[in-house]
PDB file of C-alpha atoms in Angstrom:
ATOM      1  CA  MET A   1       0.000   0.000   0.000  1.00 40.00           C
ATOM      2  CA  ASP A   2       1.437   3.388  -0.973  1.00 44.00           C
ATOM      3  CA  GLU A   3       1.728   6.029   1.676  1.00 40.00           C
ATOM      4  CA  THR A   4      -1.195   8.421   1.603  1.00 54.00           C
ATOM      5  CA  GLN A   5      -0.090  11.886   0.554  1.00 47.00           C
ATOM      6  CA  GLY A   6      -1.096  15.292   1.829  1.00 59.00           C
ATOM      7  CA  PRO A   7      -2.163  16.568   5.256  1.00 77.00           C
ATOM      8  CA  LEU A   8      -4.576  14.623   7.428  1.00 89.00           C
ATOM      9  CA  ALA A   9      -8.195  15.255   6.508  1.00 93.00           C
ATOM     10  CA  MET A  10      -9.246  14.851  10.166  1.00 96.00           C
ATOM     11  CA  THR A  11      -7.871  15.667  13.591  1.00 96.00           C
ATOM     12  CA  VAL A  12      -9.396  15.046  17.023  1.00 97.00           C
ATOM     13  CA  HIS A  13      -9.442  17.957  19.472  1.00 96.00           C
ATOM     14  CA  LEU A  14      -9.720  17.147  23.171  1.00 96.00           C
ATOM     15  CA  LEU A  15     -10.622  19.844  25.707  1.00 94.00           C
ATOM     16  CA  ALA A  16      -8.893  19.390  29.057  1.00 93.00           C
ATOM     17  CA  ASN A  17      -9.578  21.106  32.350  1.00 88.00           C
ATOM     18  CA  SER A  18      -7.418  24.108  33.151  1.00 87.00           C
ATOM     19  CA  GLY A  19      -3.877  23.076  34.087  1.00 88.00           C
ATOM     20  CA  HIS A  20      -4.176  19.524  32.697  1.00 89.00           C
ATOM     21  CA  GLY A  21      -3.600  20.084  28.980  1.00 92.00           C
ATOM     22  CA  SER A  22       0.164  19.466  28.830  1.00 93.00           C
ATOM     23  CA  LEU A  23      -0.064  16.302  30.936  1.00 94.00           C
ATOM     24  CA  LEU A  24      -2.805  14.794  28.782  1.00 94.00           C
ATOM     25  CA  GLN A  25      -0.988  15.656  25.543  1.00 95.00           C
ATOM     26  CA  ARG A  26       2.211  13.975  26.785  1.00 94.00           C
ATOM     27  CA  THR A  27       0.199  10.960  27.944  1.00 94.00           C
ATOM     28  CA  LEU A  28      -1.375  10.495  24.515  1.00 94.00           C
ATOM     29  CA  ASP A  29       1.883  11.075  22.635  1.00 93.00           C
ATOM     30  CA  GLN A  30       3.686   8.462  24.724  1.00 90.00           C
ATOM     31  CA  LEU A  31       0.947   5.893  24.107  1.00 91.00           C
ATOM     32  CA  LEU A  32       0.715   6.537  20.367  1.00 92.00           C
ATOM     33  CA  ASP A  33       4.484   6.490  19.834  1.00 88.00           C
ATOM     34  CA  CYS A  34       4.269   2.693  19.876  1.00 84.00           C
ATOM     35  CA  ILE A  35       2.122   2.579  16.737  1.00 87.00           C
ATOM     36  CA  CYS A  36       2.337   5.836  14.757  1.00 83.00           C
ATOM     37  CA  PRO A  37       4.941   8.347  15.988  1.00 83.00           C
ATOM     38  CA  GLU A  38       4.758  10.206  12.663  1.00 84.00           C
ATOM     39  CA  VAL A  39       1.017  10.900  12.921  1.00 88.00           C
ATOM     40  CA  ARG A  40      -0.279  13.497  15.382  1.00 89.00           C
ATOM     41  CA  ILE A  41      -4.026  13.226  15.081  1.00 93.00           C
ATOM     42  CA  PHE A  42      -4.921  14.130  18.695  1.00 95.00           C
ATOM     43  CA  GLN A  43      -4.550  17.725  19.855  1.00 94.00           C
ATOM     44  CA  VAL A  44      -5.194  18.651  23.486  1.00 95.00           C
ATOM     45  CA  SER A  45      -6.070  22.175  24.550  1.00 93.00           C
ATOM     46  CA  GLU A  46      -7.455  23.646  27.745  1.00 92.00           C
ATOM     47  CA  ARG A  47     -11.002  24.939  27.851  1.00 80.00           C
ATOM     48  CA  ALA A  48     -11.409  28.613  28.632  1.00 72.00           C
ATOM     49  CA  GLY A  49     -14.660  28.125  30.518  1.00 61.00           C
ATOM     50  CA  ALA A  50     -17.800  26.051  30.695  1.00 49.00           C
ATOM     51  CA  LEU A  51     -18.657  24.173  27.514  1.00 49.00           C
ATOM     52  CA  GLU A  52     -21.670  25.330  25.560  1.00 51.00           C
ATOM     53  CA  PHE A  53     -23.834  22.637  24.031  1.00 45.00           C
ATOM     54  CA  TYR A  54     -26.606  23.308  21.575  1.00 44.00           C
ATOM     55  CA  GLY A  55     -28.993  21.199  19.622  1.00 42.00           C
ATOM     56  CA  LYS A  56     -31.230  18.282  20.480  1.00 46.00           C
ATOM     57  CA  SER A  57     -31.050  16.919  23.994  1.00 49.00           C
ATOM     58  CA  LEU A  58     -30.325  13.224  24.233  1.00 44.00           C
ATOM     59  CA  PRO A  59     -32.446  10.824  26.285  1.00 47.00           C
ATOM     60  CA  LYS A  60     -31.252  10.156  29.812  1.00 42.00           C
ATOM     61  CA  ARG A  61     -30.903   6.463  29.092  1.00 46.00           C
ATOM     62  CA  SER A  62     -27.904   7.236  26.832  1.00 46.00           C
ATOM     63  CA  ARG A  63     -25.064   5.099  28.041  1.00 69.00           C
ATOM     64  CA  PHE A  64     -22.799   3.983  25.209  1.00 87.00           C
ATOM     65  CA  PRO A  65     -19.810   6.309  24.618  1.00 91.00           C
ATOM     66  CA  GLY A  66     -20.101   8.220  21.380  1.00 93.00           C
ATOM     67  CA  MET A  67     -16.434   7.772  20.472  1.00 95.00           C
ATOM     68  CA  SER A  68     -13.702   5.208  21.038  1.00 95.00           C
ATOM     69  CA  VAL A  69     -10.058   4.909  20.019  1.00 96.00           C
ATOM     70  CA  LEU A  70      -8.594   1.444  19.534  1.00 95.00           C
ATOM     71  CA  LEU A  71      -4.973   0.488  18.929  1.00 94.00           C
ATOM     72  CA  PHE A  72      -4.716  -2.775  16.990  1.00 92.00           C
ATOM     73  CA  LEU A  73      -1.143  -3.942  17.607  1.00 90.00           C
ATOM     74  CA  HIS A  74       0.521  -6.784  15.724  1.00 85.00           C
ATOM     75  CA  GLU A  75       1.637  -9.739  17.814  1.00 75.00           C
ATOM     76  CA  SER A  76       4.635 -10.387  15.550  1.00 71.00           C
ATOM     77  CA  LEU A  77       6.310  -7.166  16.726  1.00 68.00           C
ATOM     78  CA  GLY A  78       6.697  -8.462  20.262  1.00 67.00           C
ATOM     79  CA  GLU A  79       4.674  -9.322  23.343  1.00 76.00           C
ATOM     80  CA  GLU A  80       6.474  -6.723  25.449  1.00 80.00           C
ATOM     81  CA  ARG A  81       5.199  -3.927  23.224  1.00 82.00           C
ATOM     82  CA  LEU A  82       1.611  -5.140  23.571  1.00 84.00           C
ATOM     83  CA  PHE A  83       1.747  -5.351  27.339  1.00 84.00           C
ATOM     84  CA  ARG A  84       3.584  -2.034  27.637  1.00 87.00           C
ATOM     85  CA  ALA A  85       0.738  -0.261  25.828  1.00 88.00           C
ATOM     86  CA  LEU A  86      -1.875  -1.969  27.991  1.00 87.00           C
ATOM     87  CA  ASP A  87       0.098  -1.238  31.154  1.00 89.00           C
ATOM     88  CA  ALA A  88       0.158   2.461  30.269  1.00 90.00           C
ATOM     89  CA  LEU A  89      -3.656   2.488  30.152  1.00 91.00           C
ATOM     90  CA  GLN A  90      -3.845   0.921  33.603  1.00 89.00           C
ATOM     91  CA  HIS A  91      -1.988   3.747  35.360  1.00 89.00           C
ATOM     92  CA  SER A  92      -2.846   7.360  36.183  1.00 90.00           C
ATOM     93  CA  PRO A  93      -4.083   9.570  34.608  1.00 93.00           C
ATOM     94  CA  TRP A  94      -5.966   6.762  32.806  1.00 93.00           C
ATOM     95  CA  GLN A  95      -9.014   5.225  34.479  1.00 92.00           C
ATOM     96  CA  CYS A  96     -10.912   2.058  33.633  1.00 90.00           C
ATOM     97  CA  TYR A  97     -14.206   2.942  31.948  1.00 86.00           C
ATOM     98  CA  PRO A  98     -17.072   0.518  32.631  1.00 79.00           C
ATOM     99  CA  ILE A  99     -19.399   0.012  29.670  1.00 71.00           C
ATOM    100  CA  GLN A 100     -22.719  -1.684  30.277  1.00 62.00           C
ATOM    101  CA  ASP A 101     -24.494  -4.123  27.985  1.00 55.00           C
ATOM    102  CA  VAL A 102     -21.394  -4.947  25.936  1.00 51.00           C
ATOM    103  CA  PRO A 103     -21.235  -8.691  25.253  1.00 50.00           C
ATOM    104  CA  ARG A 104     -17.939 -10.301  26.213  1.00 48.00           C
ATOM    105  CA  ARG A 105     -16.472 -12.793  23.786  1.00 50.00           C
ATOM    106  CA  LEU A 106     -13.721 -15.300  24.297  1.00 42.00           C
ATOM    107  CA  CYS A 107     -10.412 -13.961  23.034  1.00 46.00           C
ATOM    108  CA  PRO A 108      -7.907 -16.557  21.775  1.00 45.00           C
ATOM    109  CA  TYR A 109      -5.025 -14.080  21.718  1.00 46.00           C
ATOM    110  CA  LEU A 110      -2.293 -13.596  24.283  1.00 45.00           C
ATOM    111  CA  LEU A 111      -3.693 -10.147  25.044  1.00 47.00           C
ATOM    112  CA  ALA A 112      -7.215 -11.037  26.178  1.00 49.00           C
ATOM    113  CA  ASN A 113      -8.001  -7.686  27.815  1.00 56.00           C
ATOM    114  CA  GLN A 114     -11.071  -6.135  26.161  1.00 74.00           C
ATOM    115  CA  ASP A 115     -11.554  -3.268  28.623  1.00 85.00           C
ATOM    116  CA  PHE A 116     -11.851   0.420  27.832  1.00 91.00           C
ATOM    117  CA  TYR A 117     -10.022   3.284  29.537  1.00 93.00           C
ATOM    118  CA  SER A 118     -10.457   7.046  29.573  1.00 93.00           C
ATOM    119  CA  LEU A 119      -8.686  10.250  30.568  1.00 93.00           C
ATOM    120  CA  ASP A 120     -11.955  12.043  31.297  1.00 91.00           C
ATOM    121  CA  SER A 121     -15.639  11.123  31.374  1.00 88.00           C
ATOM    122  CA  GLN A 122     -16.260  13.497  28.453  1.00 92.00           C
ATOM    123  CA  MET A 123     -13.394  12.212  26.283  1.00 94.00           C
ATOM    124  CA  PRO A 124     -13.212   9.098  24.075  1.00 95.00           C
ATOM    125  CA  VAL A 125     -12.705   5.659  25.586  1.00 94.00           C
ATOM    126  CA  TRP A 126      -9.502   3.838  24.614  1.00 94.00           C
ATOM    127  CA  GLY A 127      -8.418   0.246  24.294  1.00 92.00           C
ATOM    128  CA  VAL A 128      -5.643  -2.004  23.002  1.00 91.00           C
ATOM    129  CA  ARG A 129      -6.422  -5.041  20.866  1.00 89.00           C
ATOM    130  CA  GLN A 130      -4.146  -7.698  19.407  1.00 85.00           C
ATOM    131  CA  VAL A 131      -4.052  -8.643  15.714  1.00 83.00           C
ATOM    132  CA  HIS A 132      -2.191 -11.523  14.092  1.00 79.00           C
ATOM    133  CA  CYS A 133      -2.435 -10.536  10.419  1.00 80.00           C
ATOM    134  CA  GLY A 134      -2.767  -7.450   8.261  1.00 83.00           C
ATOM    135  CA  THR A 135      -1.609  -3.946   9.150  1.00 89.00           C
ATOM    136  CA  GLU A 136      -1.630  -2.266  12.519  1.00 92.00           C
ATOM    137  CA  ILE A 137      -4.544   0.130  12.928  1.00 94.00           C
ATOM    138  CA  LEU A 138      -5.314   3.248  14.916  1.00 96.00           C
ATOM    139  CA  ARG A 139      -9.101   3.412  14.681  1.00 97.00           C
ATOM    140  CA  VAL A 140     -11.319   6.280  15.819  1.00 97.00           C
ATOM    141  CA  THR A 141     -14.872   4.925  16.000  1.00 97.00           C
ATOM    142  CA  LEU A 142     -18.095   6.894  16.159  1.00 97.00           C
ATOM    143  CA  TYR A 143     -21.017   4.894  17.530  1.00 96.00           C
ATOM    144  CA  CYS A 144     -24.326   5.608  15.825  1.00 96.00           C
ATOM    145  CA  SER A 145     -27.814   4.941  17.107  1.00 95.00           C
ATOM    146  CA  PHE A 146     -29.609   2.293  15.068  1.00 96.00           C
ATOM    147  CA  ASP A 147     -31.813   4.688  13.076  1.00 96.00           C
ATOM    148  CA  ASN A 148     -29.033   7.220  12.381  1.00 97.00           C
ATOM    149  CA  TYR A 149     -26.397   4.857  10.999  1.00 97.00           C
ATOM    150  CA  GLU A 150     -27.198   5.090   7.276  1.00 97.00           C
ATOM    151  CA  ASP A 151     -27.548   8.870   7.452  1.00 97.00           C
ATOM    152  CA  ALA A 152     -24.225   9.107   9.313  1.00 97.00           C
ATOM    153  CA  ILE A 153     -22.454   7.209   6.528  1.00 97.00           C
ATOM    154  CA  ARG A 154     -23.745   9.662   3.925  1.00 97.00           C
ATOM    155  CA  LEU A 155     -22.830  12.636   6.123  1.00 97.00           C
ATOM    156  CA  TYR A 156     -19.202  11.611   6.604  1.00 97.00           C
ATOM    157  CA  GLU A 157     -18.858  10.558   2.970  1.00 96.00           C
ATOM    158  CA  MET A 158     -19.959  14.063   2.044  1.00 95.00           C
ATOM    159  CA  ILE A 159     -17.559  15.735   4.490  1.00 96.00           C
ATOM    160  CA  LEU A 160     -14.566  13.541   3.614  1.00 95.00           C
ATOM    161  CA  GLN A 161     -15.390  13.448  -0.116  1.00 92.00           C
ATOM    162  CA  ARG A 162     -14.773   9.713  -0.334  1.00 93.00           C
ATOM    163  CA  GLU A 163     -16.785   6.527  -0.065  1.00 95.00           C
ATOM    164  CA  ALA A 164     -16.836   4.433   3.081  1.00 96.00           C
ATOM    165  CA  THR A 165     -15.546   0.869   2.985  1.00 95.00           C
ATOM    166  CA  LEU A 166     -18.390  -1.367   4.140  1.00 93.00           C
ATOM    167  CA  GLN A 167     -17.013  -4.272   6.161  1.00 89.00           C
ATOM    168  CA  LYS A 168     -20.245  -5.471   7.794  1.00 90.00           C
ATOM    169  CA  SER A 169     -23.880  -4.430   7.657  1.00 93.00           C
ATOM    170  CA  ASN A 170     -23.368  -2.426  10.856  1.00 96.00           C
ATOM    171  CA  PHE A 171     -19.756  -1.284  10.441  1.00 97.00           C
ATOM    172  CA  CYS A 172     -17.803   0.783   7.919  1.00 97.00           C
ATOM    173  CA  PHE A 173     -14.598   2.813   7.849  1.00 97.00           C
ATOM    174  CA  PHE A 174     -12.618   5.491   6.015  1.00 97.00           C
ATOM    175  CA  VAL A 175      -8.845   5.223   5.595  1.00 95.00           C
ATOM    176  CA  LEU A 176      -7.346   8.622   6.441  1.00 95.00           C
ATOM    177  CA  TYR A 177      -3.667   7.687   6.272  1.00 93.00           C
ATOM    178  CA  ALA A 178      -1.856   4.488   5.370  1.00 92.00           C
ATOM    179  CA  THR A 179       1.560   2.926   4.904  1.00 90.00           C
ATOM    180  CA  GLU A 180       2.528  -0.667   4.208  1.00 88.00           C
ATOM    181  CA  SER A 181       2.343  -1.504   7.912  1.00 88.00           C
ATOM    182  CA  PHE A 182      -0.074   1.037   9.409  1.00 92.00           C
ATOM    183  CA  SER A 183      -3.555   2.423   8.793  1.00 93.00           C
ATOM    184  CA  LEU A 184      -5.363   5.342  10.415  1.00 96.00           C
ATOM    185  CA  GLN A 185      -9.130   4.935  10.196  1.00 96.00           C
ATOM    186  CA  LEU A 186     -12.338   6.728  11.052  1.00 98.00           C
ATOM    187  CA  SER A 187     -15.071   4.132  11.461  1.00 98.00           C
ATOM    188  CA  LEU A 188     -18.816   4.151  12.084  1.00 98.00           C
ATOM    189  CA  LYS A 189     -20.475   1.447  14.182  1.00 96.00           C
ATOM    190  CA  GLN A 190     -24.228   0.914  14.395  1.00 97.00           C
ATOM    191  CA  LEU A 191     -25.528   0.252  17.904  1.00 95.00           C
ATOM    192  CA  PRO A 192     -28.313  -2.273  18.563  1.00 93.00           C
ATOM    193  CA  LEU A 193     -31.891  -1.065  18.352  1.00 92.00           C
ATOM    194  CA  GLY A 194     -32.900   0.729  21.549  1.00 89.00           C
ATOM    195  CA  MET A 195     -29.359   1.664  22.623  1.00 90.00           C
ATOM    196  CA  SER A 196     -28.595   5.378  22.451  1.00 90.00           C
ATOM    197  CA  VAL A 197     -25.368   7.353  22.210  1.00 93.00           C
ATOM    198  CA  ASP A 198     -23.624   9.399  24.886  1.00 92.00           C
ATOM    199  CA  PRO A 199     -21.681  12.059  22.912  1.00 92.00           C
ATOM    200  CA  LYS A 200     -18.478  13.288  24.532  1.00 90.00           C
ATOM    201  CA  GLU A 201     -18.603  17.051  24.947  1.00 90.00           C
ATOM    202  CA  SER A 202     -14.825  17.424  25.403  1.00 94.00           C
ATOM    203  CA  SER A 203     -14.155  15.677  22.083  1.00 95.00           C
ATOM    204  CA  VAL A 204     -14.378  17.438  18.726  1.00 96.00           C
ATOM    205  CA  LEU A 205     -13.681  16.077  15.238  1.00 97.00           C
ATOM    206  CA  GLN A 206     -12.129  18.643  12.899  1.00 97.00           C
ATOM    207  CA  PHE A 207     -12.277  18.087   9.133  1.00 97.00           C
ATOM    208  CA  LYS A 208     -10.578  20.024   6.365  1.00 95.00           C
ATOM    209  CA  VAL A 209     -12.963  21.033   3.589  1.00 93.00           C
ATOM    210  CA  GLN A 210     -12.666  23.139   0.442  1.00 88.00           C
ATOM    211  CA  GLU A 211     -16.301  24.176   0.096  1.00 84.00           C
ATOM    212  CA  ILE A 212     -18.437  25.374   3.005  1.00 89.00           C
ATOM    213  CA  GLY A 213     -21.226  27.254   1.249  1.00 88.00           C
ATOM    214  CA  GLN A 214     -22.562  24.185  -0.552  1.00 87.00           C
ATOM    215  CA  LEU A 215     -22.014  21.957   2.473  1.00 91.00           C
ATOM    216  CA  VAL A 216     -23.895  23.930   5.130  1.00 91.00           C
ATOM    217  CA  PRO A 217     -27.433  23.474   3.689  1.00 92.00           C
ATOM    218  CA  LEU A 218     -26.891  19.700   3.578  1.00 93.00           C
ATOM    219  CA  LEU A 219     -25.889  19.308   7.232  1.00 96.00           C
ATOM    220  CA  PRO A 220     -28.415  17.831   9.700  1.00 96.00           C
ATOM    221  CA  ASN A 221     -27.850  20.498  12.385  1.00 96.00           C
ATOM    222  CA  PRO A 222     -27.069  24.237  12.518  1.00 96.00           C
ATOM    223  CA  CYS A 223     -23.569  25.200  11.384  1.00 95.00           C
ATOM    224  CA  ILE A 224     -22.166  28.201  13.269  1.00 95.00           C
ATOM    225  CA  PRO A 225     -19.052  30.174  12.233  1.00 94.00           C
ATOM    226  CA  ILE A 226     -16.572  30.473  15.120  1.00 93.00           C
ATOM    227  CA  SER A 227     -13.789  32.147  13.103  1.00 92.00           C
ATOM    228  CA  SER A 228     -13.087  33.255   9.548  1.00 90.00           C
ATOM    229  CA  THR A 229     -12.075  29.700   8.582  1.00 93.00           C
ATOM    230  CA  ARG A 230     -13.867  27.360  11.010  1.00 94.00           C
ATOM    231  CA  TRP A 231     -17.504  26.361  11.433  1.00 96.00           C
ATOM    232  CA  GLN A 232     -19.012  24.253  14.217  1.00 96.00           C
ATOM    233  CA  THR A 233     -21.863  21.771  13.921  1.00 97.00           C
ATOM    234  CA  GLN A 234     -22.757  18.266  15.090  1.00 96.00           C
ATOM    235  CA  ASP A 235     -23.782  14.981  13.523  1.00 97.00           C
ATOM    236  CA  TYR A 236     -27.034  13.049  13.943  1.00 97.00           C
ATOM    237  CA  ASP A 237     -26.055  11.681  17.367  1.00 96.00           C
ATOM    238  CA  GLY A 238     -24.653  14.911  18.791  1.00 94.00           C
ATOM    239  CA  ASN A 239     -20.921  14.382  18.146  1.00 95.00           C
ATOM    240  CA  LYS A 240     -19.263  17.779  17.728  1.00 96.00           C
ATOM    241  CA  ILE A 241     -17.738  18.632  14.359  1.00 97.00           C
ATOM    242  CA  LEU A 242     -15.481  21.486  13.255  1.00 97.00           C
ATOM    243  CA  LEU A 243     -15.195  22.243   9.545  1.00 97.00           C
ATOM    244  CA  GLN A 244     -11.983  24.048   8.638  1.00 95.00           C
ATOM    245  CA  MET A 245     -11.758  25.806   5.295  1.00 91.00           C
ATOM    246  CA  VAL A 246      -8.474  25.136   3.476  1.00 88.00           C
ATOM    247  CA  PRO A 247      -7.193  26.412   0.108  1.00 78.00           C
ATOM    248  CA  TRP A 248      -8.175  24.344  -2.907  1.00 63.00           C
ATOM    249  CA  GLU A 249      -4.630  23.226  -3.655  1.00 54.00           C
ATOM    250  CA  ALA A 250      -4.123  21.825  -0.130  1.00 48.00           C
ATOM    251  CA  GLY A 251      -7.010  19.426  -0.568  1.00 48.00           C
ATOM    252  CA  LEU A 252      -6.672  18.676  -4.274  1.00 48.00           C
ATOM    253  CA  PHE A 253      -5.329  15.165  -3.713  1.00 49.00           C
ATOM    254  CA  HIS A 254      -8.372  14.135  -1.682  1.00 51.00           C
ATOM    255  CA  LYS A 255     -10.655  15.682  -4.293  1.00 50.00           C
ATOM    256  CA  CYS A 256      -8.878  13.655  -6.974  1.00 48.00           C
ATOM    257  CA  GLN A 257      -9.396  10.442  -5.033  1.00 50.00           C
ATOM    258  CA  TRP A 258     -13.097  11.185  -4.609  1.00 49.00           C
ATOM    259  CA  TYR A 259     -13.435  12.153  -8.276  1.00 45.00           C
ATOM    260  CA  GLN A 260     -11.813   8.884  -9.324  1.00 44.00           C
ATOM    261  CA  GLN A 261     -14.241   6.857  -7.234  1.00 49.00           C
ATOM    262  CA  ALA A 262     -17.374   8.821  -8.075  1.00 47.00           C
ATOM    263  CA  CYS A 263     -16.730   9.419 -11.781  1.00 46.00           C
ATOM    264  CA  GLY A 264     -14.633   6.414 -12.759  1.00 47.00           C
ATOM    265  CA  GLU A 265     -11.520   8.404 -13.683  1.00 42.00           C
ATOM    266  CA  ARG A 266      -8.621   5.942 -13.510  1.00 40.00           C
ATOM    267  CA  ASP A 267      -5.689   8.310 -13.762  1.00 39.00           C
ATOM    268  CA  CYS A 268      -5.154  10.631 -10.787  1.00 38.00           C
ATOM    269  CA  ARG A 269      -3.366  13.242 -12.895  1.00 40.00           C
ATOM    270  CA  ALA A 270      -6.236  13.298 -15.355  1.00 43.00           C
ATOM    271  CA  ALA A 271      -8.622  13.698 -12.438  1.00 40.00           C
ATOM    272  CA  ALA A 272      -6.540  16.585 -11.109  1.00 41.00           C
ATOM    273  CA  THR A 273      -6.614  18.284 -14.512  1.00 44.00           C
ATOM    274  CA  GLN A 274     -10.375  17.943 -14.762  1.00 46.00           C
ATOM    275  CA  LEU A 275     -10.822  19.171 -11.208  1.00 43.00           C
ATOM    276  CA  GLU A 276      -8.720  22.260 -11.938  1.00 44.00           C
ATOM    277  CA  CYS A 277     -10.959  22.964 -14.929  1.00 46.00           C
ATOM    278  CA  ARG A 278     -14.034  22.508 -12.723  1.00 43.00           C
ATOM    279  CA  LYS A 279     -12.546  24.488  -9.840  1.00 40.00           C
ATOM    280  CA  GLY A 280     -15.376  26.962  -9.694  1.00 41.00           C
ATOM    281  CA  LYS A 281     -18.056  24.308 -10.175  1.00 38.00           C
ATOM    282  CA  VAL A 282     -17.222  21.382  -7.869  1.00 36.00           C
TER     283      VAL A 282
END
């Protein structure tokens, strides 16, 4: 697999309490160094004050975290590395995060721990899983309520300008960055009927987009400008989204990929040429 070019289309912003930002950033960097030291997808900042939340209120029975981060580590690279990552999650400032109504399955691997951990009740839950084949994966998963899943796929396809890879009827993913041995993914997971989502208010997904004017009317919730280049909204289940406007050239590669998939253009250079010609129309 060739290395994906260009800047990351998505970053995850985590809002820490005052005085805790540097510690949490170092904690995440140390954990992620074992799988993808060259990719800095998580950015921690300190909140200035109380968080403001707008939009539809979620039912009180919400109990499944809206976002998780899983590290899929390859067993062939050493047992010590696997256990070192898990050990890091079992010490402060990490805390074990109990999740109700999650079926436990027997795990045949050396690393049988299937628990989740968190740095804050309003941040994503984290876990380490063992894989024995394929590439290592850093996967950010958004959990979708049963009725919102199909709409969520279309929403993130529209934002990312690429098609999701459907792996199961209730699971799909987008590859955001990849090398021969590593893949960074954003995935969507459909929850069982009747289970609702608990969005994490200290977690924000930021996406780079070229067009905002055509995108805003298609979003499911209000889109509010917070600066000259960034707009804030949320998805169907209340997960916070930031849309960052970037120059056309910075995102041309991703546009080419989407154009190839949507229009059947085989050659990326030809797609780029056509996109330049359609610059004011796409």
